[in-house]
């Protein structure tokens, strides 16, 4: 399985929740996973009910089997200072540039620099080794920008490499792009079984393929159970109203006759949703990528819910 797992998705599909659950799933059986945030929203801290993440790798969860999940909120300015120290040994000079505002200028104005720093930091974490030679992390999971930005975000290193044709910046950008386009990376897109998210997923996958970035899976989130289909609703709403009322009375519900029509209306709405979701599943199948499916969490995405989602991902083969 690819060691860098990039998770994107249309806003509102729960991509941060899925990224967190994926990190937990990958960290089971004694593995170590780093969950990386690049948008500065502190969504990971909220999910794990911890204080805001600093610019340092911090353990936030223990996975089943003794694995560990660390988290890092990448700050572009701090990443640039790291970069200046790594390649130019600027140290205190880099800090002086920060005081003068040059660092802020570079990360907000210079084309593509911010995204290069964010992706570069994640790739550095993937490749980092301990003194004994083993990797520091078995997996790095990136909670990436939304689908509409993901290809440009990951491909921006090509743009910078074109601007700087020689030297450390050029070499760094090329090294990051080689890693992002290798089998060590997989880009997953989170979707719902709704028309707009599925269409945006299809468009996003097409863009990733055109950019030669490795597509992982479409992760269908918030899947609700199917209780009735349209045929069952038609059968119940035909000649069985009296039978439904009798069943309600038999279980002690008074005034069951008045409840038959509202129940049938809700059942019809459920059946309509089932049919719409079936059509969106067919649209996803047509894209030609494998999928994972995660259930709707009625109690919300709290820590217990994250472990439940992680267990479901493991059941579907994550980390196997």
mmCIF file of C-alpha atoms in Angstrom:
data_model
loop_
_atom_site.group_PDB
_atom_site.id
_atom_site.type_symbol
_atom_site.label_atom_id
_atom_site.label_comp_id
_atom_site.label_asym_id
_atom_site.label_seq_id
_atom_site.Cartn_x
_atom_site.Cartn_y
_atom_site.Cartn_z
ATOM 1 C CA UNK A 1 0.000 0.000 0.000
ATOM 2 C CA UNK A 2 1.282 3.481 -0.867
ATOM 3 C CA UNK A 3 3.091 5.164 2.012
ATOM 4 C CA UNK A 4 1.726 8.643 1.224
ATOM 5 C CA UNK A 5 -2.077 8.661 1.298
ATOM 6 C CA UNK A 6 -3.574 11.933 0.055
ATOM 7 C CA UNK A 7 -7.249 12.502 0.902
ATOM 8 C CA UNK A 8 -9.295 15.115 -0.953
ATOM 9 C CA UNK A 9 -12.996 15.620 -1.629
ATOM 10 C CA UNK A 10 -15.732 18.147 -2.227
ATOM 11 C CA UNK A 11 -16.523 20.369 0.756
ATOM 12 C CA UNK A 12 -19.088 18.782 3.042
ATOM 13 C CA UNK A 13 -18.212 15.178 2.192
ATOM 14 C CA UNK A 14 -16.212 14.653 5.390
ATOM 15 C CA UNK A 15 -12.713 14.385 3.933
ATOM 16 C CA UNK A 16 -10.999 15.343 7.207
ATOM 17 C CA UNK A 17 -12.977 12.693 9.088
ATOM 18 C CA UNK A 18 -12.075 10.099 6.441
ATOM 19 C CA UNK A 19 -8.390 11.101 6.547
ATOM 20 C CA UNK A 20 -8.361 10.686 10.342
ATOM 21 C CA UNK A 21 -10.088 7.294 10.144
ATOM 22 C CA UNK A 22 -7.654 6.209 7.426
ATOM 23 C CA UNK A 23 -4.670 7.126 9.624
ATOM 24 C CA UNK A 24 -6.134 5.095 12.492
ATOM 25 C CA UNK A 25 -6.755 2.126 10.196
ATOM 26 C CA UNK A 26 -3.209 2.216 8.834
ATOM 27 C CA UNK A 27 -1.688 2.511 12.309
ATOM 28 C CA UNK A 28 -3.202 -0.734 13.603
ATOM 29 C CA UNK A 29 -1.003 -3.744 14.313
ATOM 30 C CA UNK A 30 1.799 -1.639 15.754
ATOM 31 C CA UNK A 31 2.313 0.708 12.791
ATOM 32 C CA UNK A 32 3.014 4.461 13.026
ATOM 33 C CA UNK A 33 1.047 6.936 10.943
ATOM 34 C CA UNK A 34 1.420 10.703 10.615
ATOM 35 C CA UNK A 35 -1.764 12.663 9.886
ATOM 36 C CA UNK A 36 -0.910 15.934 8.148
ATOM 37 C CA UNK A 37 -3.108 19.020 7.834
ATOM 38 C CA UNK A 38 -2.247 21.677 5.224
ATOM 39 C CA UNK A 39 -5.187 24.097 5.237
ATOM 40 C CA UNK A 40 -4.741 25.655 8.674
ATOM 41 C CA UNK A 41 -8.287 24.839 9.824
ATOM 42 C CA UNK A 42 -7.285 22.756 12.874
ATOM 43 C CA UNK A 43 -9.888 20.192 11.828
ATOM 44 C CA UNK A 44 -7.757 17.303 13.120
ATOM 45 C CA UNK A 45 -7.515 18.835 16.596
ATOM 46 C CA UNK A 46 -11.295 19.237 16.711
ATOM 47 C CA UNK A 47 -11.912 15.637 15.650
ATOM 48 C CA UNK A 48 -9.572 14.216 18.279
ATOM 49 C CA UNK A 49 -10.819 16.700 20.882
ATOM 50 C CA UNK A 50 -7.377 18.082 21.606
ATOM 51 C CA UNK A 51 -5.839 21.545 21.704
ATOM 52 C CA UNK A 52 -4.752 23.293 18.502
ATOM 53 C CA UNK A 53 -1.858 21.519 16.829
ATOM 54 C CA UNK A 54 1.481 23.356 16.803
ATOM 55 C CA UNK A 55 4.081 23.075 14.047
ATOM 56 C CA UNK A 56 5.481 19.878 15.480
ATOM 57 C CA UNK A 57 4.611 16.202 15.243
ATOM 58 C CA UNK A 58 2.511 15.191 18.220
ATOM 59 C CA UNK A 59 0.962 11.839 19.182
ATOM 60 C CA UNK A 60 -2.811 12.163 19.276
ATOM 61 C CA UNK A 61 -4.144 8.592 19.318
ATOM 62 C CA UNK A 62 -3.309 4.951 19.937
ATOM 63 C CA UNK A 63 -4.653 2.562 17.330
ATOM 64 C CA UNK A 64 -5.852 -1.012 17.955
ATOM 65 C CA UNK A 65 -2.906 -3.393 18.244
ATOM 66 C CA UNK A 66 -0.619 -0.773 19.791
ATOM 67 C CA UNK A 67 -0.072 1.454 16.749
ATOM 68 C CA UNK A 68 0.301 5.215 17.063
ATOM 69 C CA UNK A 69 -1.139 8.168 15.185
ATOM 70 C CA UNK A 70 0.807 11.420 15.168
ATOM 71 C CA UNK A 71 -0.484 14.698 13.756
ATOM 72 C CA UNK A 72 1.135 17.768 12.216
ATOM 73 C CA UNK A 73 -0.430 21.040 11.124
ATOM 74 C CA UNK A 74 2.039 22.295 8.514
ATOM 75 C CA UNK A 75 2.668 26.032 8.656
ATOM 76 C CA UNK A 76 4.011 27.410 5.365
ATOM 77 C CA UNK A 77 6.195 30.068 7.006
ATOM 78 C CA UNK A 78 7.827 27.588 9.370
ATOM 79 C CA UNK A 79 8.253 25.111 6.515
ATOM 80 C CA UNK A 80 10.063 27.803 4.509
ATOM 81 C CA UNK A 81 12.408 28.478 7.420
ATOM 82 C CA UNK A 82 13.135 24.735 7.560
ATOM 83 C CA UNK A 83 13.780 24.782 3.815
ATOM 84 C CA UNK A 84 16.155 27.750 4.041
ATOM 85 C CA UNK A 85 18.088 26.052 6.830
ATOM 86 C CA UNK A 86 18.207 22.710 4.998
ATOM 87 C CA UNK A 87 19.460 24.002 1.668
ATOM 88 C CA UNK A 88 21.103 27.339 2.458
ATOM 89 C CA UNK A 89 22.105 26.979 6.141
ATOM 90 C CA UNK A 90 20.574 30.394 6.825
ATOM 91 C CA UNK A 91 19.502 29.683 10.410
ATOM 92 C CA UNK A 92 19.405 33.061 12.186
ATOM 93 C CA UNK A 93 19.443 34.849 8.833
ATOM 94 C CA UNK A 94 16.202 33.064 7.957
ATOM 95 C CA UNK A 95 14.657 34.235 11.217
ATOM 96 C CA UNK A 96 15.774 37.770 10.393
ATOM 97 C CA UNK A 97 14.019 37.489 7.028
ATOM 98 C CA UNK A 98 10.850 36.500 8.880
ATOM 99 C CA UNK A 99 11.064 39.642 11.026
ATOM 100 C CA UNK A 100 11.429 41.728 7.877
ATOM 101 C CA UNK A 101 8.306 40.168 6.385
ATOM 102 C CA UNK A 102 10.151 38.384 3.557
ATOM 103 C CA UNK A 103 8.896 34.970 4.664
ATOM 104 C CA UNK A 104 5.274 36.098 4.655
ATOM 105 C CA UNK A 105 5.793 37.631 1.206
ATOM 106 C CA UNK A 106 7.267 34.428 -0.191
ATOM 107 C CA UNK A 107 4.494 32.207 1.125
ATOM 108 C CA UNK A 108 1.589 34.415 0.089
ATOM 109 C CA UNK A 109 2.739 36.205 -3.065
ATOM 110 C CA UNK A 110 5.364 34.083 -4.824
ATOM 111 C CA UNK A 111 3.626 31.726 -7.304
ATOM 112 C CA UNK A 112 3.334 28.184 -6.029
ATOM 113 C CA UNK A 113 5.877 28.496 -3.221
ATOM 114 C CA UNK A 114 3.358 27.821 -0.457
ATOM 115 C CA UNK A 115 2.059 24.602 -2.010
ATOM 116 C CA UNK A 116 5.597 23.409 -2.763
ATOM 117 C CA UNK A 117 6.485 23.839 0.903
ATOM 118 C CA UNK A 118 3.382 21.993 2.093
ATOM 119 C CA UNK A 119 3.779 19.021 -0.245
ATOM 120 C CA UNK A 120 7.537 18.986 0.272
ATOM 121 C CA UNK A 121 7.172 18.774 4.053
ATOM 122 C CA UNK A 122 4.787 15.810 3.725
ATOM 123 C CA UNK A 123 7.172 14.022 1.361
ATOM 124 C CA UNK A 124 10.065 14.658 3.740
ATOM 125 C CA UNK A 125 8.094 12.984 6.538
ATOM 126 C CA UNK A 126 7.475 9.939 4.316
ATOM 127 C CA UNK A 127 11.174 9.552 3.462
ATOM 128 C CA UNK A 128 12.575 10.311 6.919
ATOM 129 C CA UNK A 129 14.492 7.500 8.597
ATOM 130 C CA UNK A 130 15.540 6.781 12.155
ATOM 131 C CA UNK A 131 19.127 6.126 13.231
ATOM 132 C CA UNK A 132 18.586 2.369 12.939
ATOM 133 C CA UNK A 133 17.640 2.832 9.270
ATOM 134 C CA UNK A 134 13.892 2.201 9.449
ATOM 135 C CA UNK A 135 11.314 4.750 8.402
ATOM 136 C CA UNK A 136 10.070 7.121 11.096
ATOM 137 C CA UNK A 137 6.497 6.598 9.879
ATOM 138 C CA UNK A 138 5.022 3.619 8.102
ATOM 139 C CA UNK A 139 2.396 5.881 6.503
ATOM 140 C CA UNK A 140 1.707 9.579 6.070
ATOM 141 C CA UNK A 141 -1.915 10.628 5.505
ATOM 142 C CA UNK A 142 -2.491 14.128 4.139
ATOM 143 C CA UNK A 143 -5.786 15.925 4.686
ATOM 144 C CA UNK A 144 -5.431 17.816 1.404
ATOM 145 C CA UNK A 145 -7.311 20.743 -0.207
ATOM 146 C CA UNK A 146 -10.733 20.096 -1.821
ATOM 147 C CA UNK A 147 -11.196 18.303 -5.144
ATOM 148 C CA UNK A 148 -11.329 21.513 -7.166
ATOM 149 C CA UNK A 149 -7.777 22.403 -6.052
ATOM 150 C CA UNK A 150 -6.122 19.045 -5.549
ATOM 151 C CA UNK A 151 -4.491 18.556 -8.961
ATOM 152 C CA UNK A 152 -3.023 22.047 -9.039
ATOM 153 C CA UNK A 153 -1.916 21.691 -5.406
ATOM 154 C CA UNK A 154 -0.025 18.472 -6.103
ATOM 155 C CA UNK A 155 1.255 19.496 -9.527
ATOM 156 C CA UNK A 156 2.535 22.963 -8.561
ATOM 157 C CA UNK A 157 6.055 21.617 -8.154
ATOM 158 C CA UNK A 158 6.240 21.264 -11.948
ATOM 159 C CA UNK A 159 5.464 24.975 -12.255
ATOM 160 C CA UNK A 160 8.190 25.935 -9.782
ATOM 161 C CA UNK A 161 10.660 23.589 -11.443
ATOM 162 C CA UNK A 162 9.976 25.422 -14.681
ATOM 163 C CA UNK A 163 10.622 28.798 -13.053
ATOM 164 C CA UNK A 164 13.849 27.714 -11.363
ATOM 165 C CA UNK A 165 15.687 25.591 -13.916
ATOM 166 C CA UNK A 166 18.787 24.964 -11.814
ATOM 167 C CA UNK A 167 19.787 24.945 -8.177
ATOM 168 C CA UNK A 168 18.260 23.610 -4.935
ATOM 169 C CA UNK A 169 14.708 24.890 -5.601
ATOM 170 C CA UNK A 170 14.628 23.141 -8.978
ATOM 171 C CA UNK A 171 16.035 19.927 -7.515
ATOM 172 C CA UNK A 172 13.631 19.962 -4.564
ATOM 173 C CA UNK A 173 10.603 20.493 -6.815
ATOM 174 C CA UNK A 174 11.672 17.700 -9.151
ATOM 175 C CA UNK A 175 12.282 15.292 -6.264
ATOM 176 C CA UNK A 176 8.845 16.014 -4.794
ATOM 177 C CA UNK A 177 7.141 15.538 -8.167
ATOM 178 C CA UNK A 178 8.893 12.224 -8.736
ATOM 179 C CA UNK A 179 7.601 11.011 -5.386
ATOM 180 C CA UNK A 180 4.057 12.315 -5.904
ATOM 181 C CA UNK A 181 3.846 10.579 -9.293
ATOM 182 C CA UNK A 182 5.283 7.308 -8.024
ATOM 183 C CA UNK A 183 3.491 4.204 -6.673
ATOM 184 C CA UNK A 184 4.448 5.423 -3.172
ATOM 185 C CA UNK A 185 1.606 7.962 -3.440
ATOM 186 C CA UNK A 186 -2.147 7.406 -3.746
ATOM 187 C CA UNK A 187 -4.721 10.202 -4.085
ATOM 188 C CA UNK A 188 -8.184 9.320 -2.755
ATOM 189 C CA UNK A 189 -11.309 11.391 -3.359
ATOM 190 C CA UNK A 190 -14.142 11.379 -0.805
ATOM 191 C CA UNK A 191 -17.694 11.594 -2.115
ATOM 192 C CA UNK A 192 -21.317 11.147 -1.121
ATOM 193 C CA UNK A 193 -23.943 9.265 -3.107
ATOM 194 C CA UNK A 194 -25.270 12.547 -4.445
ATOM 195 C CA UNK A 195 -25.102 13.978 -7.946
ATOM 196 C CA UNK A 196 -22.823 16.989 -7.368
ATOM 197 C CA UNK A 197 -20.156 15.234 -5.244
ATOM 198 C CA UNK A 198 -20.069 12.261 -7.622
ATOM 199 C CA UNK A 199 -19.705 14.537 -10.658
ATOM 200 C CA UNK A 200 -16.927 16.522 -8.952
ATOM 201 C CA UNK A 201 -15.220 13.243 -8.091
ATOM 202 C CA UNK A 202 -15.394 12.138 -11.728
ATOM 203 C CA UNK A 203 -13.953 15.479 -12.874
ATOM 204 C CA UNK A 204 -11.233 15.358 -10.217
ATOM 205 C CA UNK A 205 -10.154 11.853 -11.175
ATOM 206 C CA UNK A 206 -10.007 12.858 -14.833
ATOM 207 C CA UNK A 207 -7.749 15.813 -13.940
ATOM 208 C CA UNK A 208 -5.495 13.641 -11.772
ATOM 209 C CA UNK A 209 -5.131 11.112 -14.572
ATOM 210 C CA UNK A 210 -4.328 13.812 -17.102
ATOM 211 C CA UNK A 211 -1.621 15.141 -14.762
ATOM 212 C CA UNK A 212 -0.290 11.578 -14.344
ATOM 213 C CA UNK A 213 -0.903 11.668 -10.597
ATOM 214 C CA UNK A 214 -1.715 8.275 -9.025
ATOM 215 C CA UNK A 215 -5.433 7.848 -8.347
ATOM 216 C CA UNK A 216 -6.239 5.708 -5.326
ATOM 217 C CA UNK A 217 -9.890 5.108 -4.477
ATOM 218 C CA UNK A 218 -13.213 6.865 -4.419
ATOM 219 C CA UNK A 219 -14.278 6.756 -0.772
ATOM 220 C CA UNK A 220 -18.059 6.866 -0.412
ATOM 221 C CA UNK A 221 -18.835 8.457 2.939
ATOM 222 C CA UNK A 222 -22.017 8.704 5.045
ATOM 223 C CA UNK A 223 -23.712 5.674 3.479
ATOM 224 C CA UNK A 224 -27.125 5.033 5.026
ATOM 225 C CA UNK A 225 -28.660 1.559 5.238
ATOM 226 C CA UNK A 226 -31.318 0.615 2.698
ATOM 227 C CA UNK A 227 -34.463 -0.419 4.554
ATOM 228 C CA UNK A 228 -37.015 -0.388 1.734
ATOM 229 C CA UNK A 229 -36.803 -0.275 -2.020
ATOM 230 C CA UNK A 230 -39.431 1.120 -4.400
ATOM 231 C CA UNK A 231 -41.050 -2.287 -4.945
ATOM 232 C CA UNK A 232 -41.650 -2.681 -1.202
ATOM 233 C CA UNK A 233 -43.232 0.764 -0.998
ATOM 234 C CA UNK A 234 -45.530 0.007 -3.922
ATOM 235 C CA UNK A 235 -46.588 -3.242 -2.301
ATOM 236 C CA UNK A 236 -47.281 -1.595 1.058
ATOM 237 C CA UNK A 237 -49.174 1.332 -0.431
ATOM 238 C CA UNK A 238 -51.409 -0.912 -2.524
ATOM 239 C CA UNK A 239 -53.861 -3.147 -0.712
ATOM 240 C CA UNK A 240 -51.980 -3.426 2.559
ATOM 241 C CA UNK A 241 -52.961 -0.249 4.416
ATOM 242 C CA UNK A 242 -55.289 -2.158 6.730
ATOM 243 C CA UNK A 243 -52.575 -4.740 7.393
ATOM 244 C CA UNK A 244 -50.113 -1.977 8.316
ATOM 245 C CA UNK A 245 -52.673 -0.411 10.669
ATOM 246 C CA UNK A 246 -53.318 -3.823 12.212
ATOM 247 C CA UNK A 247 -49.602 -4.398 12.770
ATOM 248 C CA UNK A 248 -49.279 -1.016 14.493
ATOM 249 C CA UNK A 249 -52.209 -1.859 16.754
ATOM 250 C CA UNK A 250 -50.745 -5.288 17.518
ATOM 251 C CA UNK A 251 -47.565 -3.744 18.915
ATOM 252 C CA UNK A 252 -49.565 -1.359 21.108
ATOM 253 C CA UNK A 253 -49.543 1.823 19.026
ATOM 254 C CA UNK A 254 -52.880 3.602 19.403
ATOM 255 C CA UNK A 255 -54.391 5.477 16.493
ATOM 256 C CA UNK A 256 -52.333 3.442 14.053
ATOM 257 C CA UNK A 257 -54.718 4.169 11.189
ATOM 258 C CA UNK A 258 -53.736 7.861 11.244
ATOM 259 C CA UNK A 259 -50.041 6.926 11.055
ATOM 260 C CA UNK A 260 -50.291 4.797 7.934
ATOM 261 C CA UNK A 261 -50.175 7.644 5.409
ATOM 262 C CA UNK A 262 -47.269 9.548 7.093
ATOM 263 C CA UNK A 263 -45.322 6.275 7.329
ATOM 264 C CA UNK A 264 -45.919 5.536 3.666
ATOM 265 C CA UNK A 265 -44.791 9.069 2.733
ATOM 266 C CA UNK A 266 -41.533 8.582 4.646
ATOM 267 C CA UNK A 267 -41.083 5.180 3.075
ATOM 268 C CA UNK A 268 -41.610 6.693 -0.368
ATOM 269 C CA UNK A 269 -38.949 9.331 0.342
ATOM 270 C CA UNK A 270 -36.580 6.593 1.493
ATOM 271 C CA UNK A 271 -37.254 4.549 -1.644
ATOM 272 C CA UNK A 272 -36.605 7.595 -3.825
ATOM 273 C CA UNK A 273 -33.262 8.139 -2.080
ATOM 274 C CA UNK A 274 -32.378 4.490 -2.609
ATOM 275 C CA UNK A 275 -33.018 4.831 -6.333
ATOM 276 C CA UNK A 276 -30.991 8.043 -6.568
ATOM 277 C CA UNK A 277 -28.095 6.436 -4.706
ATOM 278 C CA UNK A 278 -28.254 3.426 -6.994
ATOM 279 C CA UNK A 279 -27.872 5.751 -9.989
ATOM 280 C CA UNK A 280 -24.866 7.472 -8.364
ATOM 281 C CA UNK A 281 -23.243 4.115 -7.633
ATOM 282 C CA UNK A 282 -23.549 3.304 -11.316
ATOM 283 C CA UNK A 283 -21.919 6.651 -12.144
ATOM 284 C CA UNK A 284 -19.048 5.847 -9.770
ATOM 285 C CA UNK A 285 -18.635 2.402 -11.314
ATOM 286 C CA UNK A 286 -18.327 4.059 -14.727
ATOM 287 C CA UNK A 287 -15.304 6.059 -13.507
ATOM 288 C CA UNK A 288 -13.360 2.839 -13.213
ATOM 289 C CA UNK A 289 -11.720 3.190 -9.776
ATOM 290 C CA UNK A 290 -12.181 0.891 -6.759
ATOM 291 C CA UNK A 291 -14.162 2.206 -3.796
ATOM 292 C CA UNK A 292 -14.392 2.056 -0.046
ATOM 293 C CA UNK A 293 -17.727 2.708 1.689
ATOM 294 C CA UNK A 294 -18.149 4.213 5.145
ATOM 295 C CA UNK A 295 -21.403 4.349 7.129
ATOM 296 C CA UNK A 296 -23.292 7.428 8.225
ATOM 297 C CA UNK A 297 -22.508 8.204 11.867
ATOM 298 C CA UNK A 298 -25.770 9.119 13.532
ATOM 299 C CA UNK A 299 -24.011 10.420 16.651
ATOM 300 C CA UNK A 300 -21.525 12.525 14.698
ATOM 301 C CA UNK A 301 -17.821 12.119 14.010
ATOM 302 C CA UNK A 302 -16.522 11.883 17.566
ATOM 303 C CA UNK A 303 -13.533 9.767 18.638
ATOM 304 C CA UNK A 304 -15.652 6.639 19.010
ATOM 305 C CA UNK A 305 -16.985 7.230 15.515
ATOM 306 C CA UNK A 306 -13.451 7.548 14.121
ATOM 307 C CA UNK A 307 -12.503 4.169 15.566
ATOM 308 C CA UNK A 308 -15.673 2.677 14.092
ATOM 309 C CA UNK A 309 -14.794 4.055 10.647
ATOM 310 C CA UNK A 310 -11.213 2.829 11.003
ATOM 311 C CA UNK A 311 -12.479 -0.660 11.815
ATOM 312 C CA UNK A 312 -14.678 -0.582 8.724
ATOM 313 C CA UNK A 313 -11.746 0.463 6.544
ATOM 314 C CA UNK A 314 -9.685 -2.389 7.957
ATOM 315 C CA UNK A 315 -12.535 -4.783 7.167
ATOM 316 C CA UNK A 316 -12.397 -3.583 3.551
ATOM 317 C CA UNK A 317 -8.676 -4.259 3.298
ATOM 318 C CA UNK A 318 -6.918 -1.043 4.346
ATOM 319 C CA UNK A 319 -3.451 -1.821 5.651
ATOM 320 C CA UNK A 320 -3.714 -5.500 4.789
#
